[in-house]
Coordinates of C-alpha atoms in Angstrom, one line a residue:
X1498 CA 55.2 -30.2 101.8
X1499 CA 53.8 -29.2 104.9
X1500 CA 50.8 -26.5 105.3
X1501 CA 50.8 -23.9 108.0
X1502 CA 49.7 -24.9 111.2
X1503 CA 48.8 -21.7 112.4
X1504 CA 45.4 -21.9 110.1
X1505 CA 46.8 -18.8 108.2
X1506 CA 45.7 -18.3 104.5
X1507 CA 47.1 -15.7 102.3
X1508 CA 45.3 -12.3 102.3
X1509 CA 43.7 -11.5 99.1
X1510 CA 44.6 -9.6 96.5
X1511 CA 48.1 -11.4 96.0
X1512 CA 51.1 -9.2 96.1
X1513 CA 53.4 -9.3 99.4
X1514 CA 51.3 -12.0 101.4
X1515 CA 51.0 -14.4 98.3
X1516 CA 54.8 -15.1 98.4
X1517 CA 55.7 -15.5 102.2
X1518 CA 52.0 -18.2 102.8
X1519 CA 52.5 -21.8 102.0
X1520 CA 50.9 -22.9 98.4
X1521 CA 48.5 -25.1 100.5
X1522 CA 47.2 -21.8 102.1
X1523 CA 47.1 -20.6 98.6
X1524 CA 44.7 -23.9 98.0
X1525 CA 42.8 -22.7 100.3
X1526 CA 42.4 -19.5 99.6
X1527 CA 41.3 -20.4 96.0
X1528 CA 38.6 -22.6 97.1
X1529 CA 37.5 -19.3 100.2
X1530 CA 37.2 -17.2 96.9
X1531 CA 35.0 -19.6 95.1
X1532 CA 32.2 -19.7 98.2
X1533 CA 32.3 -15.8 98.1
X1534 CA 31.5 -16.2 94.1
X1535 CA 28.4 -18.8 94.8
X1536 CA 27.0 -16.2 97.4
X1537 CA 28.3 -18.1 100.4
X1538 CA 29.8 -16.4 103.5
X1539 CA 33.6 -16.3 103.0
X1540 CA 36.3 -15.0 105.4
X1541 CA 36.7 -11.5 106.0
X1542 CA 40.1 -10.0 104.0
X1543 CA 43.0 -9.7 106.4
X1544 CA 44.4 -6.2 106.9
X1545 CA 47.1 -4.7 104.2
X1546 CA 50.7 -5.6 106.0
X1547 CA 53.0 -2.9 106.9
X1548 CA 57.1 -2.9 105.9
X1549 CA 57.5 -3.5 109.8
X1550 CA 55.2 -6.9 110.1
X1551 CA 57.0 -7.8 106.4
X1552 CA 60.2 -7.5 107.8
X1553 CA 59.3 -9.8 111.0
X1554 CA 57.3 -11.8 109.1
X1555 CA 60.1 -13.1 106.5
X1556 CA 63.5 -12.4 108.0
X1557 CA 63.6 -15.7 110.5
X1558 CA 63.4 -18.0 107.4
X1559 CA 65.0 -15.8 105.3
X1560 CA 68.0 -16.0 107.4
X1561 CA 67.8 -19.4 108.3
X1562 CA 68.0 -20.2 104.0
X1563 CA 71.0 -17.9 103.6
X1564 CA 73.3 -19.3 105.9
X1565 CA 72.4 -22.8 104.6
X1566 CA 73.3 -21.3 101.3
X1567 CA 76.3 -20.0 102.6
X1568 CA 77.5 -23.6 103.9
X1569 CA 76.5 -24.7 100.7
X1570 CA 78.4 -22.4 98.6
X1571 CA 81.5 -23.2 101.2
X1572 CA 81.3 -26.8 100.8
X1573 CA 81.0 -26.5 97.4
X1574 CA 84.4 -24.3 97.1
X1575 CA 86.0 -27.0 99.0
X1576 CA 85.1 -29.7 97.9
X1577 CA 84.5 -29.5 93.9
X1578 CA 80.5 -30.5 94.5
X1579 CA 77.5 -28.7 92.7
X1580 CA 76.2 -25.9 95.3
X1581 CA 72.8 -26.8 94.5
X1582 CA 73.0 -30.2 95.4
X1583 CA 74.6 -29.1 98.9
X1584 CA 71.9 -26.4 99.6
X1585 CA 69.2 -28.8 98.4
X1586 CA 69.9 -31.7 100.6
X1587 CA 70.8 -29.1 103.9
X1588 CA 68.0 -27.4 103.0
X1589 CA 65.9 -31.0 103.8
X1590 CA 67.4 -31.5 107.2
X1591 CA 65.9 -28.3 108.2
X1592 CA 62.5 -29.3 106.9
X1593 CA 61.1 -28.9 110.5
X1594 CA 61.6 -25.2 110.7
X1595 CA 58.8 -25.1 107.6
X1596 CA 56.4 -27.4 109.7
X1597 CA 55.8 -24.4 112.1
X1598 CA 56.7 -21.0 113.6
X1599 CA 58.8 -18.0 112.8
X1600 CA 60.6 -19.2 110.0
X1601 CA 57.6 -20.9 107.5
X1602 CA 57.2 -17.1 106.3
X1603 CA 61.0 -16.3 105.2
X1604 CA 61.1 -19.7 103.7
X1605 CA 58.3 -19.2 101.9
X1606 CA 59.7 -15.8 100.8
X1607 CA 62.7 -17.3 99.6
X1608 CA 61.1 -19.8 97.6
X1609 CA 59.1 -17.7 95.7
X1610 CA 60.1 -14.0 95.8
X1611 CA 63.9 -14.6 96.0
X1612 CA 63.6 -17.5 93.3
X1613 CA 62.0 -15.4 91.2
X1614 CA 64.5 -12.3 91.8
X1615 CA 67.2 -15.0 90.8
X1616 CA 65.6 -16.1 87.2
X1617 CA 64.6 -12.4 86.0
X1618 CA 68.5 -11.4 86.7
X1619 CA 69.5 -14.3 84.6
X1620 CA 68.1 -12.3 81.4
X1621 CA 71.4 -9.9 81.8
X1622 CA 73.3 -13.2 80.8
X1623 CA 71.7 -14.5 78.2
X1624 CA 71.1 -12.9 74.7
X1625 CA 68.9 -13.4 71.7
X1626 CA 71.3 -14.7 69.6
X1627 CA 72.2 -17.2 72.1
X1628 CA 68.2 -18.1 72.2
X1629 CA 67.8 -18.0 68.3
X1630 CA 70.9 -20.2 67.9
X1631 CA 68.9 -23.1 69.8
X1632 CA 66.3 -23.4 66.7
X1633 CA 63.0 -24.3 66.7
X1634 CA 63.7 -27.1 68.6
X1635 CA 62.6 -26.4 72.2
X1636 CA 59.3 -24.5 71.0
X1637 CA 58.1 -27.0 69.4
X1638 CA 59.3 -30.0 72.2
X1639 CA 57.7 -27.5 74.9
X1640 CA 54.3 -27.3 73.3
X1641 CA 54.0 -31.4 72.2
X1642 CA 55.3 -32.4 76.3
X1643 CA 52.3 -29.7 77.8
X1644 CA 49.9 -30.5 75.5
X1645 CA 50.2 -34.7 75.5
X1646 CA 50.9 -34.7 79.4
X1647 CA 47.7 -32.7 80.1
X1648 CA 45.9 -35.0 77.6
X1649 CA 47.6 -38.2 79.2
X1650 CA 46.1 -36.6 82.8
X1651 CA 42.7 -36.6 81.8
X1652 CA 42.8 -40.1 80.4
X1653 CA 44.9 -41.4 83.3
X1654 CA 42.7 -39.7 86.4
X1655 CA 39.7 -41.4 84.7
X1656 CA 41.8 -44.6 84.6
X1657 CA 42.6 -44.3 88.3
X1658 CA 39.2 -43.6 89.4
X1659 CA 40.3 -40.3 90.3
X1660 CA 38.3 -37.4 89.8
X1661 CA 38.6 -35.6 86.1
X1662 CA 39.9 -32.4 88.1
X1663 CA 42.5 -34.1 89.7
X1664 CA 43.6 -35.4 86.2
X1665 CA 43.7 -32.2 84.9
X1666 CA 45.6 -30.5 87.6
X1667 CA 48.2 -33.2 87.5
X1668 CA 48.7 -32.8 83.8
X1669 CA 49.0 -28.9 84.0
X1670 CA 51.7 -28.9 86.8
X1671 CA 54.0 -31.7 85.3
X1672 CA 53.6 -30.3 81.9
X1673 CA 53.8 -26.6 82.9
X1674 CA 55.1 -25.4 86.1
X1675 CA 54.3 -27.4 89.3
X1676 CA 51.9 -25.5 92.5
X1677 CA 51.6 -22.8 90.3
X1678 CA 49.8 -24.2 87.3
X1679 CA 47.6 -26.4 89.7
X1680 CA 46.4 -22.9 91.5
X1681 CA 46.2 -21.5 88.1
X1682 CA 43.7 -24.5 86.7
X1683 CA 42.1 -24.8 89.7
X1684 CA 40.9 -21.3 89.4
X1685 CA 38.5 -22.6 86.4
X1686 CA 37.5 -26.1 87.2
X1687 CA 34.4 -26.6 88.7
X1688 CA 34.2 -26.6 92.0
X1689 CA 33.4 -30.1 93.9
X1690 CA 33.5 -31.8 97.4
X1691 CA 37.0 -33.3 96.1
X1692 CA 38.0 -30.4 94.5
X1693 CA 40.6 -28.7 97.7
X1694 CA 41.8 -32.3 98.7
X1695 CA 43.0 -33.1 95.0
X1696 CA 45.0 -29.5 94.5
X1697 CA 46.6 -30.6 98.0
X1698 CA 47.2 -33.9 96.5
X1699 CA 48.6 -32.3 93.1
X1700 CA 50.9 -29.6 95.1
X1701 CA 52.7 -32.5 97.2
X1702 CA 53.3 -34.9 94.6
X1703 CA 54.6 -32.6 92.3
X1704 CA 56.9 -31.0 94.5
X1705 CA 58.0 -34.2 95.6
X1706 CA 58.7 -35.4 92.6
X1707 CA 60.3 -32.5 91.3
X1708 CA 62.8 -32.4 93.9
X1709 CA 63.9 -36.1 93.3
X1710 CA 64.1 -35.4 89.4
X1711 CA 66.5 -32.4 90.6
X1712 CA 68.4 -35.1 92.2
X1713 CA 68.5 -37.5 89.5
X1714 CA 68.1 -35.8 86.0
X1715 CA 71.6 -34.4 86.0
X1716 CA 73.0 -38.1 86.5
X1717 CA 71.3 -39.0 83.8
X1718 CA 72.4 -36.2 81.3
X1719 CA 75.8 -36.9 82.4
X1720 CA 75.1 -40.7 81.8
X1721 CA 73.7 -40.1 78.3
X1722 CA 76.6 -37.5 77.4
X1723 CA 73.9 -34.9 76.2
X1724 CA 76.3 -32.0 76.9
X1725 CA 75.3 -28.5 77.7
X1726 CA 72.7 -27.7 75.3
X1727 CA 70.9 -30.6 75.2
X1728 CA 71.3 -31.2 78.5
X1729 CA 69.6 -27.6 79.3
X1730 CA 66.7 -28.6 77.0
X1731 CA 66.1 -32.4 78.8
X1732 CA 66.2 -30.7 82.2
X1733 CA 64.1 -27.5 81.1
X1734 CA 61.6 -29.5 79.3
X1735 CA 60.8 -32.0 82.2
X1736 CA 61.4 -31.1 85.3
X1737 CA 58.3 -29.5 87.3
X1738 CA 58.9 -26.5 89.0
X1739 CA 61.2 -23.8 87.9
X1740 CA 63.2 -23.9 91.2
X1741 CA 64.0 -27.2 90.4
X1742 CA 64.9 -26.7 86.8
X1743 CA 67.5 -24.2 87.9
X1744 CA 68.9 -25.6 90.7
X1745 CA 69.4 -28.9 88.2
X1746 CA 70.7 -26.9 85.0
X1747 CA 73.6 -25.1 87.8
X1748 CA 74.8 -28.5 88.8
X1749 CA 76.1 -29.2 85.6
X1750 CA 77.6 -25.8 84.3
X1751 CA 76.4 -22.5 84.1
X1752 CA 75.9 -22.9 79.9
X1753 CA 73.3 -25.9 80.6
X1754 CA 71.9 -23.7 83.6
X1755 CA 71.1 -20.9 80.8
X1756 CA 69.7 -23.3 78.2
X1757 CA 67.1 -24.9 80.9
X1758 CA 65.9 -22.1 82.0
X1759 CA 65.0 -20.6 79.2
X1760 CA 63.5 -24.1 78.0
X1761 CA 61.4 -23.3 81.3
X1762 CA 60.6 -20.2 80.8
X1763 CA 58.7 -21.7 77.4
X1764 CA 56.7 -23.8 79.2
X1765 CA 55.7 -21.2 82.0
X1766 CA 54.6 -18.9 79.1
X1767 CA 52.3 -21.8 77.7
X1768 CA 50.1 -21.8 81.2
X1769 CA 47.9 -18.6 80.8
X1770 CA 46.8 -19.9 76.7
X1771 CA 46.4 -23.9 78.8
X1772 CA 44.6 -22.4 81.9
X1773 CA 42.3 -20.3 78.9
X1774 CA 41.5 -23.6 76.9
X1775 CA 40.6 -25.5 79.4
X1776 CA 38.4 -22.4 80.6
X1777 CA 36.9 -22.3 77.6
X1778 CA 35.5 -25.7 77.3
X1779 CA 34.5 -26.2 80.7
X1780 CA 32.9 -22.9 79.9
X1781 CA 30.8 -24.6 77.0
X1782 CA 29.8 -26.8 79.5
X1783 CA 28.3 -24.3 81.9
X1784 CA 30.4 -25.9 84.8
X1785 CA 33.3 -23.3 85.4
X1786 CA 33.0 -20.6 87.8
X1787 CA 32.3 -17.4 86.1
X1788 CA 36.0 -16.3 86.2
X1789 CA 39.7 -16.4 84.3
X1790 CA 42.8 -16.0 86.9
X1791 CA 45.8 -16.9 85.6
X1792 CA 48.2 -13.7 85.3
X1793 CA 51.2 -14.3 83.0
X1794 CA 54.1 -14.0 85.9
X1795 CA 55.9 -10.8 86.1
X1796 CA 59.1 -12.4 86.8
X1797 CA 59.0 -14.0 83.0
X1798 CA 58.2 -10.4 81.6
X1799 CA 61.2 -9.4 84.0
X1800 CA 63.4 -12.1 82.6
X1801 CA 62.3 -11.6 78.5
X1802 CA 63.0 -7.6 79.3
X1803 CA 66.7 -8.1 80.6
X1804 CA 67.8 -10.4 77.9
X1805 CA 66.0 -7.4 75.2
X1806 CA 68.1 -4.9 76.7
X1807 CA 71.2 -7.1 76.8
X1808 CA 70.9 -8.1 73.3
X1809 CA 70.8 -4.5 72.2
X1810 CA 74.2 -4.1 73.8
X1811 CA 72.7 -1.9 77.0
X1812 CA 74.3 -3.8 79.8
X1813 CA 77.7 -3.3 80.5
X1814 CA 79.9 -5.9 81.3
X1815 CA 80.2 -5.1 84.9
X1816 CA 76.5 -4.4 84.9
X1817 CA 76.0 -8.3 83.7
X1818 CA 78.5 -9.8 86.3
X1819 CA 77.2 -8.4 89.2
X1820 CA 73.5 -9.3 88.0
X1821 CA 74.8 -12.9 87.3
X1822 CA 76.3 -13.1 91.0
X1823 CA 73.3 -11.8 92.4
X1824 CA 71.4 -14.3 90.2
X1825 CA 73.4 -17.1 91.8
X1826 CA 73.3 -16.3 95.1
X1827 CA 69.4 -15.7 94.8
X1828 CA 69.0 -19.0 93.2
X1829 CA 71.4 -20.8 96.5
X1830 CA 69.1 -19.3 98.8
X1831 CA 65.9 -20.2 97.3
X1832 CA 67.0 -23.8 96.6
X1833 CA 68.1 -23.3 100.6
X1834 CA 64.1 -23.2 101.1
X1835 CA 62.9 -25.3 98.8
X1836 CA 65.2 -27.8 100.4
X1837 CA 63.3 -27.0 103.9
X1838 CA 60.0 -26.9 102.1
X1839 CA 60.6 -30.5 101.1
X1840 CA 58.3 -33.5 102.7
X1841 CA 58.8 -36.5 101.9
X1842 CA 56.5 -38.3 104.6
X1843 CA 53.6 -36.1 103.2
X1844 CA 54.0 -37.5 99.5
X1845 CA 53.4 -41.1 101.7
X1846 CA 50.3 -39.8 103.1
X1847 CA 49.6 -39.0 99.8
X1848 CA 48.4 -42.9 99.0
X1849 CA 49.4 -44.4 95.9
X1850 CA 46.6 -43.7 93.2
X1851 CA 47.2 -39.7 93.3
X1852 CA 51.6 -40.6 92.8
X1853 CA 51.0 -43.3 90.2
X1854 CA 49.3 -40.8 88.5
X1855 CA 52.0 -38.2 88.8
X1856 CA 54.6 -40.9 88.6
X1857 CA 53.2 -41.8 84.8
X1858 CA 52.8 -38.1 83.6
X1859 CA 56.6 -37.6 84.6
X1860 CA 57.8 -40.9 83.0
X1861 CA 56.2 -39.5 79.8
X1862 CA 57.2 -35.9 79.6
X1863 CA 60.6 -37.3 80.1
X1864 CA 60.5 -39.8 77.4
X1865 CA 58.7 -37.5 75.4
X1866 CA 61.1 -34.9 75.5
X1867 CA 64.5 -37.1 75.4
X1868 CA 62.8 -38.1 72.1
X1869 CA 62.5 -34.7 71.2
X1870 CA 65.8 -34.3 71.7
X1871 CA 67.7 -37.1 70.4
X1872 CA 65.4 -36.5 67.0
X1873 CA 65.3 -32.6 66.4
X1874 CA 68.9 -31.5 67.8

């Protein structure tokens, strides 16, 4: 994944500039913050943005991931293929337009803010009987995959010779949620020379990785004959980020899109108690910078909300439809720009200590979890 050339970091205080910067700005920007806390000089905030500089800002890339998504969904029509698979791979012949200029904002936009428009609408389609009916199952295969890979991390990042940081921010974002989880941790580690270069590192790999396993986790549910449900907790439980998770589910059938997100959804709701633990002992230590930054994400509030309301009969059936069409073309659009986001050369550049690393943690959570599954379902 390539940063933005530009030198551009996202302003602070989050909100609209946190979701149209790259998450190497936002690496960045973590590490600015930290100098600021340690009584360094840090970078003046950038001015609030108006509606008019948002609108400039995002609708290049914005554009340029709908009407790949629109190819995508016409291919797809045509030709009996999963639309995610179509707007994936277009989306990575396009990766220059996310190297630099106009468009790096829109497709950053539509990787974040549209992906995350797309999963909260999803609620209106699922309800709680559909999530109760699922068992105990996935809870308890969500918390043993975060909680060994984050372990196996630590022990493989000292194996490695890598730094115990890097360990730990590799665990987190294959166990939890990719880029986000490895801001999130980094935000309570303590702060060292290596510390920016390995959440670079961690962000790459990770989405790399998470991208291929998009590719080629649905072949393998198909191979095994897992079927919908099972299928949606394999995927959910062991892909990365929850782009990917999505975009892998829809590939197979909406019912196994459903069941991996949710499954998802789990694990994103275990980062804030993870980010917190490991806070807490590096706190014991008197390492960790003296504060806790790891908001539980509104679109997972948004998400839990719909499905209440839908459960207690609220949406009507129109109501759901149109919310599940504007779910899927949401999700097209931000798999579009996750497609174009996609850099395969920079996972290279990565060398081949940091990917072993990341390699190992995914091999396990996947084995872990197809376990899980085979055992408890």
């Amino acid at each position: 994944m390539a940063g933005r050339k530009d030198g551009a970091r996202p302003r602070r205080g989050g909100g609209i500039a946190s979701i149209i910067d790259t998450d190497a700005a936002a690496a960045h920007e973590v590490f600015q913050s930290y100098a600021g806390m340690e009584g360094l000089p840090a970078a003046p905030p950038r001015p609030r943005i108006t509606a008019r500089e948002f609108f400039l800002s995002v609708y290049p890339g914005l554009l340029a991931a709908a009407t790949i998504a629109l190819a995508a969904s016409w291919l797809s029509q045509h030709y009996g293929a999963p639309v995610m698979l179509f707007a994936l791979l277009f989306g990575m012949a396009f990766h220059f337009l996310h190297e630099e200029g106009r468009c790096v904002g829109g497709i950053e936009f539509a990787s974040k803010a549209v992906l995350r428009t797309g999963v909260a609408l999803l609620g209106a389609r699922i309800t709680l009987d559909q999530i109760l009916g699922l068992g105990w199952a996935p809870i308890a295969i969500v918390v043993a995959g975060v909680s060994s890979t984050l372990a196996l991390g630590y022990m493989l990042g000292r194996a490695m010779g890598l730094t115990r940081g890097f360990g730990l921010l590799s665990g987190g974002s294959v166990g939890i949620c990719g880029a986000s989880a490895a801001l999130a941790i980094a935000s309570v580690l303590p702060k060292t020379r290596e510390s920016e270069r390995d959440v670079i590192l961690v962000v790459v790999v990770v989405t790399a990785l998470s991208t291929v396993a998009m590719i080629v986790y649905p072949l393998l549910v198909t191979a095994l004959g897992l079927g919908e449900t099972r299928g949606g907790l394999f995927l959910g439980g062991t892909i990365h980020d929850v782009a990917q998770v999505v975009g892998a589910g829809y590939m197979i059938s909406p019912g196994t899109g459903e069941v991996a997100t949710y499954v998802k959804l789990l694990r994103v709701a275990l980062l804030l108690p993870a980010v917190f633990a490991i806070a807490l002992v590096i706190a014991r230590k008197g390492e960790g910078p003296a504060q806790l930054a790891a908001p539980l994400p509104l679109f997972l509030l948004a998400f839990a909300a719909l499905v209440l309301v839908n459960s207690l009969g609220f949406v009507p059936a129109a109501a759901a439809a149109a919310a599940g069409e504007a779910s899927r073309w949401c999700l097209v659009v931000a798999i579009s720009a996750l497609g174009m986001k996609t850099s395969f050369r920079a996972l290279a550049q990565a060398g081949w200590r940091p990917v072993a690393v990341i390699v190992l943690e995914t091999l396990w959570i996947a084995g872990l979890v197809l376990a899980g599954v085979e055992l408890l379902t």
